[in-house]
Short mmCIF file of C-alpha atoms in Angstrom, two decimals:
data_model
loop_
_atom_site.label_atom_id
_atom_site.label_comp_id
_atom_site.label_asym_id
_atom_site.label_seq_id
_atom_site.Cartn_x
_atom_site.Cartn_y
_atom_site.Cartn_z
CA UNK B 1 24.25 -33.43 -2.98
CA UNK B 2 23.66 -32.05 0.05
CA UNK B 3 21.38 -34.90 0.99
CA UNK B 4 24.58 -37.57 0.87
CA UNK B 5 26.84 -35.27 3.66
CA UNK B 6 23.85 -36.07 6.17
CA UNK B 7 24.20 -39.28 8.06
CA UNK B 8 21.46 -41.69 7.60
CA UNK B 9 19.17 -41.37 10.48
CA UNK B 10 18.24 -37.41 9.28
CA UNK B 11 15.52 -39.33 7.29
CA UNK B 12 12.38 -38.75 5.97
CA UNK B 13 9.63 -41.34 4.46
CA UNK B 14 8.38 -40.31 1.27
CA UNK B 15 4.66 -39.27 1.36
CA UNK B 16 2.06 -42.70 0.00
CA UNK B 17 1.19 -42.90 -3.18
CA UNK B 18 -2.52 -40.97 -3.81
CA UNK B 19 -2.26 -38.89 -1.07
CA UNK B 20 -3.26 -35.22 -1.51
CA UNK B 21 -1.01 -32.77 0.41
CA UNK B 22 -2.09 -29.11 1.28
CA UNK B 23 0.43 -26.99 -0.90
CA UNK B 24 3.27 -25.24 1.21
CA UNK B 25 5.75 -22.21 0.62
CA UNK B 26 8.66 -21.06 3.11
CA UNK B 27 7.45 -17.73 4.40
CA UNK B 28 9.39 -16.35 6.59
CA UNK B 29 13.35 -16.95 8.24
CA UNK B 30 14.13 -15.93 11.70
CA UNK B 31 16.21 -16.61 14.68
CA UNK B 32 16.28 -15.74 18.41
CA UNK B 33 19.54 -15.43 18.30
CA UNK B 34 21.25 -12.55 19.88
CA UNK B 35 23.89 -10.60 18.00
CA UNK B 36 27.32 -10.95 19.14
CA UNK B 37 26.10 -14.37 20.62
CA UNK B 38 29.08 -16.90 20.02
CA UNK B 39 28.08 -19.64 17.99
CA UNK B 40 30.68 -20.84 16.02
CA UNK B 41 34.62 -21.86 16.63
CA UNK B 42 37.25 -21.76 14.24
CA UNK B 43 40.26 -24.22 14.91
CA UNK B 44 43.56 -24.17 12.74
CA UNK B 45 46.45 -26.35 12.89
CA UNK B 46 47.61 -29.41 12.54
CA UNK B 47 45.89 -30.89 15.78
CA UNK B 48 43.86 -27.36 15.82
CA UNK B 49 45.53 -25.90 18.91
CA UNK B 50 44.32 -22.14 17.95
CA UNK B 51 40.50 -21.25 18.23
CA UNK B 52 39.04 -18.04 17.02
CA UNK B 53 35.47 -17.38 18.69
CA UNK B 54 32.61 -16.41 16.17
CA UNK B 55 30.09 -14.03 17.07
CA UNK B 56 26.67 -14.14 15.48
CA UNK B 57 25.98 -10.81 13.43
CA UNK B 58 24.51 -9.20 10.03
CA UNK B 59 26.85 -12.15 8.10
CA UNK B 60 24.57 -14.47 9.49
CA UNK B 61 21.20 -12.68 9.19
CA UNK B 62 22.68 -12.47 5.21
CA UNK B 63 23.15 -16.21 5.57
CA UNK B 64 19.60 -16.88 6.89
CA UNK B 65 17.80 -14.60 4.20
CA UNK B 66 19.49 -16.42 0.77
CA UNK B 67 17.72 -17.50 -1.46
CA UNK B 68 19.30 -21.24 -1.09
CA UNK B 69 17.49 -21.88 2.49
CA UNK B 70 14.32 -21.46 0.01
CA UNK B 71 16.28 -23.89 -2.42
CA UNK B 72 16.96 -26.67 0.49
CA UNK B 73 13.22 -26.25 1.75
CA UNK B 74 11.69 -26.41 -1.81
CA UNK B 75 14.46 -29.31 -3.03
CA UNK B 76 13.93 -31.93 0.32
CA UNK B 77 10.15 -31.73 0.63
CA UNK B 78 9.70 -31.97 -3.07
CA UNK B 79 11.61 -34.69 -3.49
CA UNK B 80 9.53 -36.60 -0.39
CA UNK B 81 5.96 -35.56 -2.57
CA UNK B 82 5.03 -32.76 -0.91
CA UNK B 83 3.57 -29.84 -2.73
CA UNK B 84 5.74 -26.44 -2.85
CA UNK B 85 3.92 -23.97 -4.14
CA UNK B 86 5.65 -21.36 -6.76
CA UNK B 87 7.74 -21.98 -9.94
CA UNK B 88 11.45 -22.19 -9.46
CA UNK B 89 12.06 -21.43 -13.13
CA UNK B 90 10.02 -18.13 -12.99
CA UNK B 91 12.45 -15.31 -12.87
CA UNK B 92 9.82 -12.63 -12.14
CA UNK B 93 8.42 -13.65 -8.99
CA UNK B 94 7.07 -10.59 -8.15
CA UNK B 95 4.59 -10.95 -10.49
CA UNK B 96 3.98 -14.90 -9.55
CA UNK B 97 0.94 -15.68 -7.33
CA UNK B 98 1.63 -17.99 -4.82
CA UNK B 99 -1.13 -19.36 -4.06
CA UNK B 100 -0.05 -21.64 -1.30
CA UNK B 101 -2.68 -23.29 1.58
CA UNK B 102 0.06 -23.14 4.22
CA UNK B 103 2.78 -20.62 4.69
CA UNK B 104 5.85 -22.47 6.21
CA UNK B 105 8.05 -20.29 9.10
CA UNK B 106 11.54 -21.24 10.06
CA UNK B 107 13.18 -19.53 13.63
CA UNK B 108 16.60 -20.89 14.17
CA UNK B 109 16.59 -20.93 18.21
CA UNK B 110 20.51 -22.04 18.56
CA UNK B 111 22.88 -23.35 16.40
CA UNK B 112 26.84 -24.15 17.24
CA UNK B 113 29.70 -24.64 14.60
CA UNK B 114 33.32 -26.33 14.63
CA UNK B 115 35.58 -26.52 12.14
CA UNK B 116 39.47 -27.50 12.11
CA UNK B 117 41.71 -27.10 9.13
CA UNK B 118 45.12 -26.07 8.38
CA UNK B 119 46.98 -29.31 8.73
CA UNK B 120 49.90 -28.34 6.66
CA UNK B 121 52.08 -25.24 6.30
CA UNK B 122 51.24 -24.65 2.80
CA UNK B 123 47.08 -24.52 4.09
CA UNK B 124 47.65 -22.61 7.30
CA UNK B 125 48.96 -19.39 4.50
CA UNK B 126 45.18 -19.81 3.22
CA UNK B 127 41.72 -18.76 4.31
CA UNK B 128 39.53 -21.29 6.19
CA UNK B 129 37.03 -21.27 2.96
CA UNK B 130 40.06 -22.59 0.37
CA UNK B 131 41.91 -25.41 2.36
CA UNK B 132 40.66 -28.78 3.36
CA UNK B 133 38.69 -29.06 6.73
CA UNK B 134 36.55 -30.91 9.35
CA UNK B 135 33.89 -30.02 11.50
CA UNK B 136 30.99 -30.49 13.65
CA UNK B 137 27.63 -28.41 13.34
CA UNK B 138 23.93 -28.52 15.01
CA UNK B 139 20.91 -26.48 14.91
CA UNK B 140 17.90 -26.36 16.59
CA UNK B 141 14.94 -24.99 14.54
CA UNK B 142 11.45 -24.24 15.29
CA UNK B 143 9.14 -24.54 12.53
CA UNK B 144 5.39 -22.94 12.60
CA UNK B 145 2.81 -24.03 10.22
CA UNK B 146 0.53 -20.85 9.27
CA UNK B 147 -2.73 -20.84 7.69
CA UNK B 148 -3.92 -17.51 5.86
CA UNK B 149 -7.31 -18.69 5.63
CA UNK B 150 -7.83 -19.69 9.21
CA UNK B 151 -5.54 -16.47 10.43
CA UNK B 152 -3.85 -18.57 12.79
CA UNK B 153 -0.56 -20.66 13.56
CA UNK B 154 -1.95 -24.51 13.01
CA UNK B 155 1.37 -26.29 14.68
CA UNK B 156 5.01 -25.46 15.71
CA UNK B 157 7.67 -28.17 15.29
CA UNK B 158 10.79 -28.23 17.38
CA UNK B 159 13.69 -30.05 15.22
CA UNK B 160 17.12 -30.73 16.06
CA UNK B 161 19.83 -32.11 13.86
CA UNK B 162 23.81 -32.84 14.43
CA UNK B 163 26.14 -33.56 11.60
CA UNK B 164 29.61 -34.16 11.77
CA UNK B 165 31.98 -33.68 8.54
CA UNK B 166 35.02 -36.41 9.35
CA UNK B 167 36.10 -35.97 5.72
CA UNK B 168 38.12 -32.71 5.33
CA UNK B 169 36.86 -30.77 2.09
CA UNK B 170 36.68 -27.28 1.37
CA UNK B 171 34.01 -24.20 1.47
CA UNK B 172 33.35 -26.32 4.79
CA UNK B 173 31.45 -23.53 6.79
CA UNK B 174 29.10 -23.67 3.85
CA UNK B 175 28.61 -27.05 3.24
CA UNK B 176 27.90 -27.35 6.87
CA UNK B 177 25.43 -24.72 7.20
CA UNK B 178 23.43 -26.24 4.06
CA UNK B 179 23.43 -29.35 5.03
CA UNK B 180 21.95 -28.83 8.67
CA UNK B 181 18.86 -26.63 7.23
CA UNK B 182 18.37 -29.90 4.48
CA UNK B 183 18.79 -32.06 7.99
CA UNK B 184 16.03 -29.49 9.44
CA UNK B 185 13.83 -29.97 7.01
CA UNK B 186 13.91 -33.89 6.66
CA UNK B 187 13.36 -33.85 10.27
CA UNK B 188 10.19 -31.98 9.75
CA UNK B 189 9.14 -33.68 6.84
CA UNK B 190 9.76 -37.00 9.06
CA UNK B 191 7.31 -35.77 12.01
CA UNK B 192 4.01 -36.53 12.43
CA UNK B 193 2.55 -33.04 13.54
CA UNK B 194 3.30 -31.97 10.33
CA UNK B 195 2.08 -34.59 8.19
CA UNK B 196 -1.12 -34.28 9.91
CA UNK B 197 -1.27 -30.84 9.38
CA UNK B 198 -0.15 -30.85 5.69
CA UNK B 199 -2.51 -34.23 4.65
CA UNK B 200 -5.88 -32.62 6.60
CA UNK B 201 -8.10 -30.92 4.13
CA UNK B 202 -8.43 -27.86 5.81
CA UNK B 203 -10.89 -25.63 5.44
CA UNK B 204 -12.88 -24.72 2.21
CA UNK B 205 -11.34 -21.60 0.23
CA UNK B 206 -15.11 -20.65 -0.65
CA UNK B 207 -16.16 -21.03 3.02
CA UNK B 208 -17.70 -17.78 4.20
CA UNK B 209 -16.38 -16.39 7.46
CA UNK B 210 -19.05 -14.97 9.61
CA UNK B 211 -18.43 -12.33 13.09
CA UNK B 212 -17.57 -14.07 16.55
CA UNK B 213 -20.90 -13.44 19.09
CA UNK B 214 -20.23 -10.62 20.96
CA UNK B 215 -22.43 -7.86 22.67
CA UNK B 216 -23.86 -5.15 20.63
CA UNK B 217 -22.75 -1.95 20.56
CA UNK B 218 -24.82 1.42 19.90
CA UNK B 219 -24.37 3.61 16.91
CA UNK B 220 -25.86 7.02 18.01
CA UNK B 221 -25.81 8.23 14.00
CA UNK B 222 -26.06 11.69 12.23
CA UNK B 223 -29.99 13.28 12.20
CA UNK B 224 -31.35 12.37 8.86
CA UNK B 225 -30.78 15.38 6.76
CA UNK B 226 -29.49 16.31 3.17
CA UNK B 227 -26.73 14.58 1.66
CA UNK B 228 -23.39 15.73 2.78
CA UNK B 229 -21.30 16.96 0.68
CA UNK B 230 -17.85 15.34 -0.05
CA UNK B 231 -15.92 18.67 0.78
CA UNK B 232 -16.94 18.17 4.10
CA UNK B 233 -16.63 14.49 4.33
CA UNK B 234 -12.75 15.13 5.40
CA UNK B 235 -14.12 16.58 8.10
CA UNK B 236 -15.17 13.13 9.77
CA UNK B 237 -12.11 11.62 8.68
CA UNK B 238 -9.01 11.18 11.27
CA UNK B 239 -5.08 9.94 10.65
CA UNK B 240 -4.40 7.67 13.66
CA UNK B 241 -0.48 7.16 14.95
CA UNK B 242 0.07 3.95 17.19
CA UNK B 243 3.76 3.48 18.36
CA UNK B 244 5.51 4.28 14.72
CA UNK B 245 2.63 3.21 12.54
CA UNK B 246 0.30 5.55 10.50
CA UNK B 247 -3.12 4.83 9.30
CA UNK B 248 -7.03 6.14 8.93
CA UNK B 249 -10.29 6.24 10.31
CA UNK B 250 -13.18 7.87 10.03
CA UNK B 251 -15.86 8.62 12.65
CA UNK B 252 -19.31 6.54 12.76
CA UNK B 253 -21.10 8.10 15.83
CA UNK B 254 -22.46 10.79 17.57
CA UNK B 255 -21.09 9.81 20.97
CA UNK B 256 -16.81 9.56 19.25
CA UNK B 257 -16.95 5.81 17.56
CA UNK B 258 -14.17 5.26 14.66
CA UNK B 259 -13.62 2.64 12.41
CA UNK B 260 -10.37 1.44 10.78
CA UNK B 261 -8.19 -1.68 10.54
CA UNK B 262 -7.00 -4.03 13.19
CA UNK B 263 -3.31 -3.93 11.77
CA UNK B 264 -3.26 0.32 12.21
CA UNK B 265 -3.89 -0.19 15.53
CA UNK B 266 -2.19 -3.36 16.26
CA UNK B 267 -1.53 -4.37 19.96
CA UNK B 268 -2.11 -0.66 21.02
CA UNK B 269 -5.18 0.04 23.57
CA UNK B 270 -4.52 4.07 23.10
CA UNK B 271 -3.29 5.72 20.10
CA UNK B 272 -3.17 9.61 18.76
CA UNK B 273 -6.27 10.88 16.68
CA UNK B 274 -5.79 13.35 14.65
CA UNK B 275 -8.80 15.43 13.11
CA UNK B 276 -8.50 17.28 9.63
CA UNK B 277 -8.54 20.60 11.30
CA UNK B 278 -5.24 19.86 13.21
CA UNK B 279 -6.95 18.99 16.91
CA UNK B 280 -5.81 15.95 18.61
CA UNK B 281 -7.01 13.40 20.71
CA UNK B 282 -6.74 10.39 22.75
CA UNK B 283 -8.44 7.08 21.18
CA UNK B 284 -9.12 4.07 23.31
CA UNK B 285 -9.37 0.92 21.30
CA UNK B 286 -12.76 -1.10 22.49
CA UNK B 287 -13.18 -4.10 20.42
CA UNK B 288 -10.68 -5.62 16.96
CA UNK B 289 -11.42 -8.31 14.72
CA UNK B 290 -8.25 -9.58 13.66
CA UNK B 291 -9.44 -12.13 10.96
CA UNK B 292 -12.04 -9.39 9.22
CA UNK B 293 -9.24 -6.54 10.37
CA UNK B 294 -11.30 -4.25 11.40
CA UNK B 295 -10.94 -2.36 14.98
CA UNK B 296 -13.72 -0.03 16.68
CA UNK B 297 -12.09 3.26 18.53
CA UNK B 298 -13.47 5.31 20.76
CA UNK B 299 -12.56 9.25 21.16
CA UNK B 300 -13.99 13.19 21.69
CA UNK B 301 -15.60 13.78 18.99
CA UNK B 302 -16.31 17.36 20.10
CA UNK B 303 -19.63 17.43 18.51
CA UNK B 304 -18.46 16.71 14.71
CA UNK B 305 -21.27 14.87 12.70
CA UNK B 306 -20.25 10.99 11.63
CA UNK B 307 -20.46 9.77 8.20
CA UNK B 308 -23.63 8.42 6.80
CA UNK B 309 -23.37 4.75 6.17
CA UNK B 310 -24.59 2.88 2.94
CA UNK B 311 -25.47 -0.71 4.03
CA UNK B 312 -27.04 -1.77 0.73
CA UNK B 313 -23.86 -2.85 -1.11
CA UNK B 314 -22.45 -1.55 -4.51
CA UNK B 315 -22.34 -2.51 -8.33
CA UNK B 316 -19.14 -2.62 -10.38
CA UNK B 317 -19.17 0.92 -12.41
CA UNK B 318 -20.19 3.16 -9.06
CA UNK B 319 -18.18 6.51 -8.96
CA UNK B 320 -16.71 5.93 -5.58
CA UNK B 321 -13.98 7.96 -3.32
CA UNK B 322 -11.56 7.40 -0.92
CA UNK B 323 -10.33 9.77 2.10
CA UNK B 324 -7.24 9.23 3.94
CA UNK B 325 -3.62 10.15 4.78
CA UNK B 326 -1.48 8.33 2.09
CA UNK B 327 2.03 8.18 2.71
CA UNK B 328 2.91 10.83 4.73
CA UNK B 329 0.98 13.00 7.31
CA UNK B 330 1.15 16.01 5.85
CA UNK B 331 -1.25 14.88 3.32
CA UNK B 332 -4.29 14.06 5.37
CA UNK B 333 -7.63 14.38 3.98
CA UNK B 334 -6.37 13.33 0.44
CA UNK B 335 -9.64 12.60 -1.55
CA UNK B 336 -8.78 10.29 -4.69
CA UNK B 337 -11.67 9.11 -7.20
CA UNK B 338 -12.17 5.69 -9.12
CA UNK B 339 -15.00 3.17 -9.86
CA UNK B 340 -15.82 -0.06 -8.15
CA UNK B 341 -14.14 -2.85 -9.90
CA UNK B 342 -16.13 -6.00 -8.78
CA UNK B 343 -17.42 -7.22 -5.52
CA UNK B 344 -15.47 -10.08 -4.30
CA UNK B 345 -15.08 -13.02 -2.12
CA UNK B 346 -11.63 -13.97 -1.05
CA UNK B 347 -10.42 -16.48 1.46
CA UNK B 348 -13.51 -16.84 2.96
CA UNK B 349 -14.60 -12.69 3.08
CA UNK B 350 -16.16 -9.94 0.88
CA UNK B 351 -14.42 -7.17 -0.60
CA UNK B 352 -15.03 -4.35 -2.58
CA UNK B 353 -12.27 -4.17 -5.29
CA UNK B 354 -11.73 -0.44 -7.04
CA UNK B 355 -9.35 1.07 -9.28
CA UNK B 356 -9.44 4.28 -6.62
CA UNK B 357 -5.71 5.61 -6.06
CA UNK B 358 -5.04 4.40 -2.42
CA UNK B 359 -1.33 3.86 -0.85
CA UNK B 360 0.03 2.97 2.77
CA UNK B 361 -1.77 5.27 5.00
CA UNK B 362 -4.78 5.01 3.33
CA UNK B 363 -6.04 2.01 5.76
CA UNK B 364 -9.03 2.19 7.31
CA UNK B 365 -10.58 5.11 6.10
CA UNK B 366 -13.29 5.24 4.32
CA UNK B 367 -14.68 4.85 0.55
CA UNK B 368 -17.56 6.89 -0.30
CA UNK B 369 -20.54 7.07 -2.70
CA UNK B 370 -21.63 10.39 -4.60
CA UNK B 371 -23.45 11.24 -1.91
CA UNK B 372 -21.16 10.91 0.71
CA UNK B 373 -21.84 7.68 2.17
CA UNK B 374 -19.74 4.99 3.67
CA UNK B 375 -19.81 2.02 1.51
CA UNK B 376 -16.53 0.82 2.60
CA UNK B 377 -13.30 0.79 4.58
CA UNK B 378 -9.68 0.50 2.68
CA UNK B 379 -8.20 -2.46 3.68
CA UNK B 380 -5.61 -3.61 1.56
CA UNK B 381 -4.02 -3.38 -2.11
CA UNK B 382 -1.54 -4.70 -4.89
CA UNK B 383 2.05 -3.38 -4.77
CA UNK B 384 4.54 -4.46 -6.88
CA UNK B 385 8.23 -3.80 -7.06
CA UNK B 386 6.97 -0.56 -5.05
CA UNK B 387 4.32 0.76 -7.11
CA UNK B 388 0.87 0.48 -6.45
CA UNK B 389 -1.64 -1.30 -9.59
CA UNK B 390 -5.14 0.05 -9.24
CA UNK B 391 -6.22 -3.05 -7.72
CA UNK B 392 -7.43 -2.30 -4.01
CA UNK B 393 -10.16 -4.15 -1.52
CA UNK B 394 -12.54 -2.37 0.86
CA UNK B 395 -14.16 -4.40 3.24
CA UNK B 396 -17.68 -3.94 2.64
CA UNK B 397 -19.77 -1.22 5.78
CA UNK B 398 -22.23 -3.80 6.73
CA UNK B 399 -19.57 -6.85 7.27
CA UNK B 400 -17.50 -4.56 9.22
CA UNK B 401 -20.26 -3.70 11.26
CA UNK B 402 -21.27 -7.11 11.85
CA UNK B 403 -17.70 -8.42 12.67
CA UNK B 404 -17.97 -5.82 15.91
CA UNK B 405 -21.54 -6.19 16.71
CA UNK B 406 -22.25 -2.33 15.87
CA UNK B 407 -25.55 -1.38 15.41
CA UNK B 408 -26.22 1.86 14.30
CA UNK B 409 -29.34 3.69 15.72
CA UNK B 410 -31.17 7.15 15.06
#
């Protein structure tokens, strides 16, 4: 439908027969536009002598978010032989899988709308939305081409379409709007940065991921003594506060070294430590690894004794724990106790998947043995429809040591 309001040089060519495309979903919808930013003018009248200026605001962002810009995307490259990933026809998509090799991103950078109706006295009693009407309409889009295996943007894609409506018909704002994100996507479908992108192989799924050279770091550990017990484990273990984020870590060295996860401290290079007896420090964050997620701090640790670290991997059945603030920081130092599920390789790193209870806050501290060793750090988990499903990863001691060229000493 949509695809006969566009004039005919918003084209695409469909993709040749046999070839294999890298399976795509629409990700994310965004715009740089500003609100109150005028972007769209309403003309009514016979020869449309009275304008009313639009502002963009939350009627747009509603716009951009519905579920029929994920229609358009799925409907035009589809219908050219590209792969969408995702079923249409599955009404619980929560519980779907995606699945997808490349995660599609659309930012609208500046769009402009005109529409005229009115033209008789009997219309100009009516809303825009219910008479007949022209109109004008063009939006610029930039599209970025993500790939979660690689961790990184692969292309962006500036597109550009006009359309012009010279038949009047009704619901016009609409019908415009739809038809310039098809337009959008033809365009993209149409240019060759993207078909490059989309026909490449790409990397191997099973393709193990291994640390970026960098300098070694020392590890001053704990002396080698008994095992510790887990009642004092929490001791070691810190909540961490960059900007409004909340997360874990948990201290690996004599001389004030913590570990936790790249995305708790983000873009931060000092961040608030807080230690289970209420003390508080300044961290300074020394090295990240964005792709592993895994970030080295570095604090006072005011003589406490680090956590002993277990570098020889774990079986599925170990009794293992996890220490950390979920939720709310007021509950620091919550200890929660599961098994290890499997050990497991996904997009290209090992995990440790366990059934322990774990919920946001929870990342990067650490999951214990029965003895009170490190074997891993919480990293990430299912949630769905808000509820967390038993199924969490760890990222293994000795690959998050190796992704920040630790190396722990005596």
């Amino acid at each position: 439908m949509l695809g006969e309001i566009a004039p005919p040089e918003v084209r695409a060519d469909p993709l040749p027969l046999g070839a294999k495309p890298r399976s795509l979903t629409l990700a994310r919808v965004g715009d740089t536009m500003k609100h109150g930013q005028p972007w769209a003018m309403i003309l009514w009248g016979r020869n449309c002598p009275i304008d009313n200026e639009v502002g963009w605001d939350a009627a747009q962002d509603g716009f951009k978010m519905d579920p029929v810009v994920e229609r358009l995307f799925r409907d035009e490259l589809a219908g050219l032989g590209f792969k969408v990933a995702g079923d249409p026809s599955n009404l619980f998509k929560d519980d779907e899988d995606n699945g997808a090799d490349l995660q599609v991103g659309l930012l609208i950078t500046d769009v402009s709308l005109f529409a005229c109706g009115g033209f008789t006295s009997r219309d100009r009693k009516l809303e825009l939305a219910d008479v007949p009407a022209v109109g004008s309409v063009q939006m610029s889009v930039e599209w970025q081409i993500y790939s979660p295996v690689e961790s990184k943007v692969l292309a962006k894609i500036p597109t550009t379409v006009r359309l012009e409506f010279k038949d009047p018909r009704t619901q016009i704002v609409d019908a415009m709007l739809q038809a310039v994100v098809a337009g959008n996507v033809r365009a993209l479908a149409a240019s060759e940065s993207f078909r490059t992108v989309v026909l490449s192989a790409g990397p191997s799924p099973l393709a193990m991921r291994g640390p970026t050279a960098a300098p070694s770091i020392a590890l001053p550990m704990a002396q080698v003594g008994p095992a510790r017990p887990l009642s004092e484990a929490s001791g070691s273990v810190v909540a961490l506060f960059a900007g409004d984020g909340m997360g874990s870590g948990f201290l690996v060295s004599r001389d004030g070294h913590l570990l936790t996860n790249r995305h708790v401290v983000g873009g931060a290079r000092f961040l608030k430590v807080k230690w289970a007896d209420g003390v508080e420090t300044v961290g300074e964050v020394v090295r990240s690894d964005v792709g592993r997620d895994i970030a080295l701090v570095k604090t006072d640790a005011r003589g406490r004794r680090p956590l002993d670290l277990r570098r020889d991997g774990v079986e599925a059945g170990e009794t293992v724990f996890a220490i950390g603030t979920p939720l709310d920081r007021r509950l620091q130092g919550s200890l929660s106790q599961g098994v290890v599920s499997a050990n497991r390789i996904l997009e290209g790193y090992n995990f440790i998947q366990s059934d322990v209870l774990v919920n946001p806050g929870n990342s990067g501290g650490p999951l214990l043995d029965q003895k009170g060793a490190v074997v891993g750090v919480a990293v990430s988990g299912i949630e769905q429809k808000g509820v967390m499903r038993g199924v969490n990863f760890f990222i293994p001691i000795d690959d998050a040591l190796a992704f920040l060229s630790l190396k722990p000493s005596s």
